[in-house]
Short mmCIF file of N, CA and C in Angstrom, two decimals:
data_model
loop_
_atom_site.label_atom_id
_atom_site.label_comp_id
_atom_site.label_asym_id
_atom_site.label_seq_id
_atom_site.Cartn_x
_atom_site.Cartn_y
_atom_site.Cartn_z
N MET A 1 0.81 -1.19 0.00
CA MET A 1 0.00 0.00 0.00
C MET A 1 0.86 1.26 0.00
N ALA A 2 2.14 1.11 0.27
CA ALA A 2 3.01 2.28 0.36
C ALA A 2 3.04 3.07 -0.95
N GLY A 3 2.84 2.40 -2.07
CA GLY A 3 2.85 3.09 -3.35
C GLY A 3 1.62 3.92 -3.62
N HIS A 4 0.55 3.70 -2.86
CA HIS A 4 -0.70 4.44 -3.04
C HIS A 4 -0.80 5.67 -2.16
N GLY A 5 -0.03 5.72 -1.12
CA GLY A 5 -0.18 6.82 -0.16
C GLY A 5 1.15 7.47 0.14
N ALA A 6 1.21 8.06 1.31
CA ALA A 6 2.42 8.74 1.75
C ALA A 6 2.77 8.27 3.16
N PRO A 7 3.25 7.02 3.28
CA PRO A 7 3.54 6.51 4.61
C PRO A 7 4.76 7.23 5.21
N PRO A 8 4.66 7.65 6.45
CA PRO A 8 5.79 8.35 7.06
C PRO A 8 7.00 7.44 7.23
N ASN A 9 8.17 8.04 7.16
CA ASN A 9 9.45 7.36 7.41
C ASN A 9 9.82 6.33 6.35
N MET A 10 9.19 6.35 5.19
CA MET A 10 9.41 5.28 4.21
C MET A 10 9.56 5.83 2.79
N ILE A 11 10.31 6.90 2.60
CA ILE A 11 10.34 7.55 1.28
C ILE A 11 10.87 6.62 0.19
N ALA A 12 11.96 5.92 0.44
CA ALA A 12 12.53 5.05 -0.60
C ALA A 12 11.59 3.88 -0.90
N TYR A 13 11.07 3.27 0.16
CA TYR A 13 10.17 2.13 -0.01
C TYR A 13 8.90 2.55 -0.76
N ALA A 14 8.29 3.65 -0.34
CA ALA A 14 7.06 4.12 -0.98
C ALA A 14 7.31 4.48 -2.44
N THR A 15 8.44 5.09 -2.72
CA THR A 15 8.78 5.46 -4.10
C THR A 15 8.93 4.21 -4.97
N SER A 16 9.58 3.19 -4.44
CA SER A 16 9.76 1.96 -5.22
C SER A 16 8.42 1.27 -5.48
N LYS A 17 7.52 1.32 -4.51
CA LYS A 17 6.20 0.71 -4.71
C LYS A 17 5.36 1.50 -5.71
N ALA A 18 5.48 2.82 -5.68
CA ALA A 18 4.78 3.65 -6.68
C ALA A 18 5.30 3.35 -8.08
N ALA A 19 6.59 3.10 -8.18
CA ALA A 19 7.18 2.74 -9.48
C ALA A 19 6.60 1.43 -9.99
N ILE A 20 6.40 0.47 -9.10
CA ILE A 20 5.81 -0.81 -9.52
C ILE A 20 4.40 -0.61 -10.04
N LEU A 21 3.63 0.26 -9.39
CA LEU A 21 2.27 0.53 -9.88
C LEU A 21 2.30 1.09 -11.29
N ASN A 22 3.20 2.02 -11.56
CA ASN A 22 3.27 2.61 -12.90
C ASN A 22 3.83 1.60 -13.91
N MET A 23 4.79 0.80 -13.49
CA MET A 23 5.31 -0.24 -14.38
C MET A 23 4.21 -1.22 -14.75
N THR A 24 3.32 -1.51 -13.81
CA THR A 24 2.19 -2.40 -14.09
C THR A 24 1.32 -1.81 -15.19
N ARG A 25 0.99 -0.55 -15.06
CA ARG A 25 0.12 0.09 -16.06
C ARG A 25 0.79 0.18 -17.44
N VAL A 26 2.04 0.60 -17.46
CA VAL A 26 2.75 0.74 -18.74
C VAL A 26 2.96 -0.62 -19.39
N SER A 27 3.37 -1.61 -18.61
CA SER A 27 3.57 -2.96 -19.15
C SER A 27 2.27 -3.53 -19.68
N ALA A 28 1.17 -3.25 -18.99
CA ALA A 28 -0.13 -3.74 -19.45
C ALA A 28 -0.46 -3.21 -20.84
N VAL A 29 -0.19 -1.95 -21.06
CA VAL A 29 -0.45 -1.34 -22.37
C VAL A 29 0.48 -1.94 -23.43
N ASP A 30 1.75 -2.06 -23.09
CA ASP A 30 2.73 -2.56 -24.05
C ASP A 30 2.51 -4.03 -24.41
N LEU A 31 2.04 -4.83 -23.46
CA LEU A 31 1.93 -6.28 -23.68
C LEU A 31 0.53 -6.75 -24.06
N ALA A 32 -0.46 -5.88 -23.95
CA ALA A 32 -1.83 -6.27 -24.30
C ALA A 32 -1.96 -6.79 -25.73
N PRO A 33 -1.28 -6.21 -26.73
CA PRO A 33 -1.39 -6.74 -28.09
C PRO A 33 -0.93 -8.20 -28.22
N TYR A 34 -0.16 -8.66 -27.27
CA TYR A 34 0.33 -10.04 -27.28
C TYR A 34 -0.50 -10.96 -26.37
N ASN A 35 -1.63 -10.44 -25.93
CA ASN A 35 -2.54 -11.17 -25.05
C ASN A 35 -1.88 -11.54 -23.72
N ILE A 36 -1.01 -10.65 -23.26
CA ILE A 36 -0.36 -10.82 -21.97
C ILE A 36 -0.94 -9.78 -21.02
N ARG A 37 -1.49 -10.27 -19.93
CA ARG A 37 -2.05 -9.38 -18.91
C ARG A 37 -1.01 -9.10 -17.84
N VAL A 38 -0.98 -7.87 -17.36
CA VAL A 38 -0.06 -7.48 -16.29
C VAL A 38 -0.87 -6.78 -15.21
N ASN A 39 -0.89 -7.36 -14.02
CA ASN A 39 -1.61 -6.80 -12.89
C ASN A 39 -0.71 -6.85 -11.66
N SER A 40 -1.13 -6.19 -10.62
CA SER A 40 -0.36 -6.21 -9.38
C SER A 40 -1.30 -6.27 -8.19
N ILE A 41 -0.70 -6.56 -7.05
CA ILE A 41 -1.45 -6.52 -5.79
C ILE A 41 -0.70 -5.60 -4.83
N SER A 42 -1.44 -4.98 -3.95
CA SER A 42 -0.86 -4.12 -2.91
C SER A 42 -1.42 -4.55 -1.56
N PRO A 43 -0.75 -5.51 -0.93
CA PRO A 43 -1.21 -5.90 0.40
C PRO A 43 -0.80 -4.85 1.43
N ALA A 44 -1.65 -4.62 2.39
CA ALA A 44 -1.33 -3.68 3.47
C ALA A 44 -0.62 -4.46 4.57
N PHE A 45 -1.09 -4.33 5.78
CA PHE A 45 -0.45 -4.97 6.92
C PHE A 45 -0.75 -6.47 6.92
N ILE A 46 0.29 -7.27 6.73
CA ILE A 46 0.17 -8.73 6.73
C ILE A 46 1.04 -9.27 7.85
N GLY A 47 0.50 -10.17 8.63
CA GLY A 47 1.27 -10.71 9.74
C GLY A 47 0.67 -12.02 10.20
N PRO A 48 1.13 -12.59 11.28
CA PRO A 48 2.35 -12.19 11.97
C PRO A 48 3.56 -12.69 11.19
N GLY A 49 4.71 -12.30 11.63
CA GLY A 49 5.92 -12.77 10.97
C GLY A 49 7.02 -11.73 11.03
N PHE A 50 8.11 -12.08 10.41
CA PHE A 50 9.29 -11.22 10.45
C PHE A 50 9.00 -9.81 9.95
N MET A 51 8.35 -9.69 8.80
CA MET A 51 8.13 -8.36 8.20
C MET A 51 7.23 -7.50 9.09
N TRP A 52 6.20 -8.10 9.68
CA TRP A 52 5.32 -7.33 10.57
C TRP A 52 6.12 -6.81 11.76
N THR A 53 6.88 -7.68 12.38
CA THR A 53 7.68 -7.32 13.55
C THR A 53 8.73 -6.27 13.17
N ARG A 54 9.40 -6.49 12.06
CA ARG A 54 10.46 -5.57 11.63
C ARG A 54 9.90 -4.19 11.30
N GLN A 55 8.77 -4.14 10.67
CA GLN A 55 8.16 -2.85 10.34
C GLN A 55 7.86 -2.06 11.61
N GLY A 56 7.33 -2.73 12.62
CA GLY A 56 7.06 -2.07 13.89
C GLY A 56 8.34 -1.56 14.54
N GLN A 57 9.40 -2.35 14.49
CA GLN A 57 10.68 -1.95 15.06
C GLN A 57 11.25 -0.73 14.34
N LEU A 58 11.18 -0.74 13.03
CA LEU A 58 11.74 0.38 12.25
C LEU A 58 10.95 1.67 12.47
N HIS A 59 9.65 1.57 12.52
CA HIS A 59 8.84 2.77 12.79
C HIS A 59 9.14 3.30 14.19
N ALA A 60 9.28 2.41 15.15
CA ALA A 60 9.57 2.84 16.53
C ALA A 60 10.93 3.52 16.61
N ALA A 61 11.89 3.02 15.87
CA ALA A 61 13.25 3.55 15.91
C ALA A 61 13.41 4.84 15.12
N ALA A 62 12.44 5.19 14.30
CA ALA A 62 12.56 6.35 13.42
C ALA A 62 12.42 7.68 14.15
N ASP A 63 12.01 7.64 15.40
CA ASP A 63 11.82 8.87 16.18
C ASP A 63 10.88 9.83 15.43
N SER A 64 9.74 9.29 15.04
CA SER A 64 8.76 10.01 14.23
C SER A 64 7.64 10.55 15.09
N GLN A 65 7.05 11.63 14.65
CA GLN A 65 5.87 12.16 15.33
C GLN A 65 4.65 11.28 15.09
N TYR A 66 4.74 10.37 14.13
CA TYR A 66 3.58 9.56 13.76
C TYR A 66 3.48 8.26 14.54
N TYR A 67 4.60 7.76 15.05
CA TYR A 67 4.58 6.48 15.74
C TYR A 67 5.30 6.57 17.07
N ASN A 68 4.86 5.74 18.00
CA ASN A 68 5.46 5.64 19.32
C ASN A 68 6.86 5.04 19.22
N LYS A 69 7.62 5.17 20.27
CA LYS A 69 8.97 4.60 20.29
C LYS A 69 8.97 3.13 20.72
N ASP A 70 7.85 2.62 21.17
CA ASP A 70 7.72 1.22 21.59
C ASP A 70 7.13 0.41 20.43
N PRO A 71 7.87 -0.59 19.92
CA PRO A 71 7.38 -1.37 18.78
C PRO A 71 6.02 -2.02 19.02
N GLN A 72 5.73 -2.42 20.25
CA GLN A 72 4.43 -3.04 20.55
C GLN A 72 3.30 -2.03 20.37
N ILE A 73 3.53 -0.81 20.79
CA ILE A 73 2.53 0.24 20.63
C ILE A 73 2.40 0.61 19.16
N VAL A 74 3.52 0.62 18.43
CA VAL A 74 3.47 0.88 16.99
C VAL A 74 2.57 -0.15 16.31
N SER A 75 2.72 -1.41 16.68
CA SER A 75 1.86 -2.46 16.10
C SER A 75 0.39 -2.16 16.36
N GLN A 76 0.08 -1.73 17.57
CA GLN A 76 -1.30 -1.37 17.91
C GLN A 76 -1.76 -0.16 17.09
N GLN A 77 -0.86 0.80 16.88
CA GLN A 77 -1.21 1.98 16.08
C GLN A 77 -1.51 1.58 14.63
N MET A 78 -0.69 0.69 14.08
CA MET A 78 -0.90 0.26 12.70
C MET A 78 -2.23 -0.50 12.57
N ILE A 79 -2.49 -1.40 13.50
CA ILE A 79 -3.76 -2.13 13.47
C ILE A 79 -4.94 -1.17 13.66
N GLY A 80 -4.78 -0.18 14.51
CA GLY A 80 -5.83 0.81 14.74
C GLY A 80 -6.15 1.65 13.52
N ALA A 81 -5.19 1.75 12.60
CA ALA A 81 -5.39 2.53 11.38
C ALA A 81 -6.12 1.73 10.29
N THR A 82 -6.37 0.47 10.55
CA THR A 82 -7.03 -0.41 9.60
C THR A 82 -8.50 -0.56 9.98
N PRO A 83 -9.44 -0.32 9.07
CA PRO A 83 -10.85 -0.41 9.43
C PRO A 83 -11.26 -1.74 10.07
N MET A 84 -10.66 -2.85 9.65
CA MET A 84 -11.02 -4.14 10.23
C MET A 84 -10.31 -4.40 11.55
N ARG A 85 -9.45 -3.48 11.96
CA ARG A 85 -8.74 -3.53 13.24
C ARG A 85 -7.94 -4.81 13.46
N ARG A 86 -7.28 -5.26 12.39
CA ARG A 86 -6.40 -6.42 12.47
C ARG A 86 -5.49 -6.41 11.26
N TYR A 87 -4.41 -7.18 11.33
CA TYR A 87 -3.60 -7.35 10.13
C TYR A 87 -4.15 -8.53 9.35
N GLY A 88 -3.81 -8.58 8.09
CA GLY A 88 -4.26 -9.68 7.24
C GLY A 88 -3.30 -10.84 7.32
N SER A 89 -3.71 -11.95 6.75
CA SER A 89 -2.86 -13.14 6.73
C SER A 89 -2.44 -13.43 5.29
N ILE A 90 -1.40 -14.22 5.17
CA ILE A 90 -0.95 -14.65 3.84
C ILE A 90 -2.10 -15.33 3.10
N ASP A 91 -2.89 -16.12 3.81
CA ASP A 91 -4.01 -16.81 3.17
C ASP A 91 -5.00 -15.84 2.55
N GLU A 92 -5.12 -14.64 3.10
CA GLU A 92 -6.05 -13.65 2.55
C GLU A 92 -5.49 -12.93 1.33
N VAL A 93 -4.22 -13.13 1.05
CA VAL A 93 -3.61 -12.57 -0.16
C VAL A 93 -3.72 -13.57 -1.31
N ILE A 94 -3.73 -14.84 -0.98
CA ILE A 94 -3.74 -15.89 -2.01
C ILE A 94 -4.99 -15.82 -2.89
N GLY A 95 -6.15 -15.55 -2.30
CA GLY A 95 -7.40 -15.50 -3.08
C GLY A 95 -7.37 -14.49 -4.21
N PRO A 96 -7.04 -13.22 -3.93
CA PRO A 96 -6.97 -12.25 -5.02
C PRO A 96 -5.91 -12.59 -6.07
N VAL A 97 -4.80 -13.16 -5.64
CA VAL A 97 -3.76 -13.56 -6.61
C VAL A 97 -4.29 -14.67 -7.50
N THR A 98 -4.95 -15.65 -6.89
CA THR A 98 -5.52 -16.75 -7.66
C THR A 98 -6.56 -16.23 -8.65
N PHE A 99 -7.36 -15.27 -8.22
CA PHE A 99 -8.35 -14.66 -9.12
C PHE A 99 -7.65 -14.03 -10.33
N LEU A 100 -6.55 -13.30 -10.11
CA LEU A 100 -5.86 -12.65 -11.23
C LEU A 100 -5.31 -13.67 -12.22
N PHE A 101 -4.95 -14.85 -11.75
CA PHE A 101 -4.46 -15.89 -12.64
C PHE A 101 -5.58 -16.62 -13.38
N SER A 102 -6.80 -16.45 -12.91
CA SER A 102 -7.91 -17.23 -13.46
C SER A 102 -8.50 -16.59 -14.71
N ASP A 103 -9.33 -17.38 -15.40
CA ASP A 103 -10.06 -16.87 -16.56
C ASP A 103 -11.09 -15.82 -16.17
N ASP A 104 -11.50 -15.80 -14.90
CA ASP A 104 -12.45 -14.79 -14.45
C ASP A 104 -11.85 -13.38 -14.53
N ALA A 105 -10.54 -13.28 -14.59
CA ALA A 105 -9.87 -11.99 -14.69
C ALA A 105 -9.32 -11.75 -16.09
N SER A 106 -9.86 -12.45 -17.07
CA SER A 106 -9.30 -12.40 -18.42
C SER A 106 -9.39 -11.03 -19.09
N TYR A 107 -10.25 -10.16 -18.61
CA TYR A 107 -10.39 -8.83 -19.20
C TYR A 107 -9.78 -7.76 -18.30
N LEU A 108 -8.98 -8.17 -17.34
CA LEU A 108 -8.30 -7.23 -16.45
C LEU A 108 -6.83 -7.16 -16.81
N THR A 109 -6.36 -5.97 -17.04
CA THR A 109 -4.93 -5.74 -17.21
C THR A 109 -4.63 -4.31 -16.79
N GLY A 110 -3.47 -4.12 -16.20
CA GLY A 110 -3.10 -2.81 -15.69
C GLY A 110 -3.80 -2.47 -14.39
N VAL A 111 -4.30 -3.48 -13.70
CA VAL A 111 -5.08 -3.29 -12.48
C VAL A 111 -4.22 -3.62 -11.25
N ASP A 112 -4.39 -2.85 -10.21
CA ASP A 112 -3.79 -3.16 -8.93
C ASP A 112 -4.91 -3.45 -7.93
N ILE A 113 -4.82 -4.57 -7.25
CA ILE A 113 -5.81 -4.92 -6.24
C ILE A 113 -5.24 -4.60 -4.88
N LYS A 114 -5.94 -3.73 -4.16
CA LYS A 114 -5.54 -3.36 -2.81
C LYS A 114 -6.13 -4.37 -1.83
N ILE A 115 -5.27 -4.95 -1.01
CA ILE A 115 -5.70 -5.92 -0.01
C ILE A 115 -5.41 -5.27 1.34
N THR A 116 -6.41 -4.58 1.87
CA THR A 116 -6.15 -3.64 2.97
C THR A 116 -6.94 -3.83 4.24
N GLY A 117 -7.92 -4.68 4.25
CA GLY A 117 -8.77 -4.77 5.42
C GLY A 117 -9.67 -3.54 5.57
N GLY A 118 -9.93 -2.90 4.44
CA GLY A 118 -10.85 -1.79 4.47
C GLY A 118 -10.35 -0.60 3.78
#
């Protein structure tokens, strides 16, 4: 989701994700004549696991006005910013990816699916 918004303390990461979104759109246009579809997914907070824990640690260490200095509180802040008030699981990412590979998505190209919990 970093490519869609302006997450604090993550300028390089957010910029790289925004680049992927634009590469998806441009590649979709370039490859459509060859019947090749190009889509992307943007999962938000997915956990538990190394990346969830590490993200909380990095935000806490950034000395930011947006996040607490305690990684546990940062995790609560991130979950609190999600309408469903929880992080997603890997299993909840698999469904949208499977859909994009299926014939049901045969007329989709250049699309990004946000998996955000709201």
